[in-house]
PDB file of C-alpha atoms in Angstrom:
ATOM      1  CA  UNK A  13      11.437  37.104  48.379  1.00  0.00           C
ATOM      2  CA  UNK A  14       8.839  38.683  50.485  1.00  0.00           C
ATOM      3  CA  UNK A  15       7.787  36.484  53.469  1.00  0.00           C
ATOM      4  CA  UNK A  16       4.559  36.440  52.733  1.00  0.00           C
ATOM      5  CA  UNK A  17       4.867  34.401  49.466  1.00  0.00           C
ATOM      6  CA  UNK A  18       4.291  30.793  49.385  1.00  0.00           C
ATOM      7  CA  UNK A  19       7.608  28.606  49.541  1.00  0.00           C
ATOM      8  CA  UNK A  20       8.306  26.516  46.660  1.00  0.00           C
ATOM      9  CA  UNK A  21       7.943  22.682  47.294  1.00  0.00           C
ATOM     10  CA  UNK A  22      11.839  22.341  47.014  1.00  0.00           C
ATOM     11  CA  UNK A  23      12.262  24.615  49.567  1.00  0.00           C
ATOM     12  CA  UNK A  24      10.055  22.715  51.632  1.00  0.00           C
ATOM     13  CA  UNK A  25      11.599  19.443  50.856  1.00  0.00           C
ATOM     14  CA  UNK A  26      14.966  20.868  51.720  1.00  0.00           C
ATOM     15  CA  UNK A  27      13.690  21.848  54.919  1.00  0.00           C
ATOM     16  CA  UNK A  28      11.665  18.094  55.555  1.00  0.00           C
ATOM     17  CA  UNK A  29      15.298  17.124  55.073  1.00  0.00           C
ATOM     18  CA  UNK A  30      16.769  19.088  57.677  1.00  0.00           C
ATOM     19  CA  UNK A  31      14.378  18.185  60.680  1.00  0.00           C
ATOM     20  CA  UNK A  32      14.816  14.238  59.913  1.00  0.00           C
ATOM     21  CA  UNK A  33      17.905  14.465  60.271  1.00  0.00           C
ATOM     22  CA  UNK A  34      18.206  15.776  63.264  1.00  0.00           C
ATOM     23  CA  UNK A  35      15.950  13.346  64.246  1.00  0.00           C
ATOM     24  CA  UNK A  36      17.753  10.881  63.306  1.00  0.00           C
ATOM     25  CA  UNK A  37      21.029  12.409  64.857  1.00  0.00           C
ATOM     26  CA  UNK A  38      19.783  13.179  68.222  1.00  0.00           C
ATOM     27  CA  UNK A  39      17.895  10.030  68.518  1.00  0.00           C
ATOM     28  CA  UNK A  40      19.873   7.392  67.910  1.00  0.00           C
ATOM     29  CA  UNK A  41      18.949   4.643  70.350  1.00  0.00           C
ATOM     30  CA  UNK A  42      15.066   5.338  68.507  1.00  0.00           C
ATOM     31  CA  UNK A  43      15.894   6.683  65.102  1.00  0.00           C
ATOM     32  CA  UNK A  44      13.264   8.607  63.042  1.00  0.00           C
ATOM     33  CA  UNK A  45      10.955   8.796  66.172  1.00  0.00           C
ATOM     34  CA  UNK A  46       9.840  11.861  68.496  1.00  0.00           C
ATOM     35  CA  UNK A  47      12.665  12.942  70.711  1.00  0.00           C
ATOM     36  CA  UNK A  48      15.347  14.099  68.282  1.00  0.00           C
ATOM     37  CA  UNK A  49      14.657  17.795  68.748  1.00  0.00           C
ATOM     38  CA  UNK A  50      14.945  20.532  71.069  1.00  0.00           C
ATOM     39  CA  UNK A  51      10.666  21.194  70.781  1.00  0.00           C
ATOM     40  CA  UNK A  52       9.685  17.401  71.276  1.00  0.00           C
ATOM     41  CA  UNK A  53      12.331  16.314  73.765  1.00  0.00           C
ATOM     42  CA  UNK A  54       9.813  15.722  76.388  1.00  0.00           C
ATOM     43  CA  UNK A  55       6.839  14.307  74.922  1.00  0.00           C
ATOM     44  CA  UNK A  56       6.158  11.283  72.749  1.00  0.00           C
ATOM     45  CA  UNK A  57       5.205  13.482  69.484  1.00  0.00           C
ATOM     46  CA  UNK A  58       6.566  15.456  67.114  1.00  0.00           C
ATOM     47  CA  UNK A  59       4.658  18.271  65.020  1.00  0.00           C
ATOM     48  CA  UNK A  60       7.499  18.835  62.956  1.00  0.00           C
ATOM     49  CA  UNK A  61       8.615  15.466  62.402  1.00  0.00           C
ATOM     50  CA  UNK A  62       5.218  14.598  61.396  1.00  0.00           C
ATOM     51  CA  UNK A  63       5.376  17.319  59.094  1.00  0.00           C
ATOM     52  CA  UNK A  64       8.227  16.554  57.412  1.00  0.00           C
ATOM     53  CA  UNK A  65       7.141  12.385  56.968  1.00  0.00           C
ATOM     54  CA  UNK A  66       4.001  13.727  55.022  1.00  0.00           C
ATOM     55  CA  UNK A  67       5.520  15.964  53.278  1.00  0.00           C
ATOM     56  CA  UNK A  68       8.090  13.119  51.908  1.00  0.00           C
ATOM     57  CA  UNK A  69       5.276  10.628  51.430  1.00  0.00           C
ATOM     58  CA  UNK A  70       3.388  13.518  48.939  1.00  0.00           C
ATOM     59  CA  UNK A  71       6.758  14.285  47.047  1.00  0.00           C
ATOM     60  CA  UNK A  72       7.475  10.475  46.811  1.00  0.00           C
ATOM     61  CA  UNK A  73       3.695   9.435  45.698  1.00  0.00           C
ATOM     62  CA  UNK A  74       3.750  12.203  42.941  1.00  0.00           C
ATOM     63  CA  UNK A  75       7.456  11.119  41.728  1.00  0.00           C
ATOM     64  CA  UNK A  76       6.484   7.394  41.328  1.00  0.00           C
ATOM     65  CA  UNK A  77       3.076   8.195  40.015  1.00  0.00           C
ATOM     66  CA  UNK A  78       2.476   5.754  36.764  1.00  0.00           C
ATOM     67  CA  UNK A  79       1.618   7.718  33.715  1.00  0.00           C
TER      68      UNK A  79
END
């Protein structure tokens, strides 16, 4: 795949996957917070780990949409 093409949303969910858990790994005295990877081990946010929360909220919200 060229890199220029968009990613499928699987990939991306795979990927969402990946940096919660390290949060939640690496940050076990404050699980599922900023401070579980190498990028936002100094500071009190995360632009990845925000990332990945919406990106779990918009795959949830369209799975348990009501038809």
């Amino acid at each position: 795949m060229p890199i220029d093409e968009p990613i499928s949303t699987a990939t991306a969910l795979f990927t969402a996957r990946r940096v919660l858990d390290v949060h939640w790994t690496r940050a076990l005295d404050r699980p599922w917070r900023a401070g579980g990877c190498l990028e936002c081990r100094s500071r009190d946010n995360c632009p990845q780990l925000d990332w990945a929360i919406e990106l779990v909220a918009d795959v949830a919200a369209v799975m348990f949409q009501k038809r």
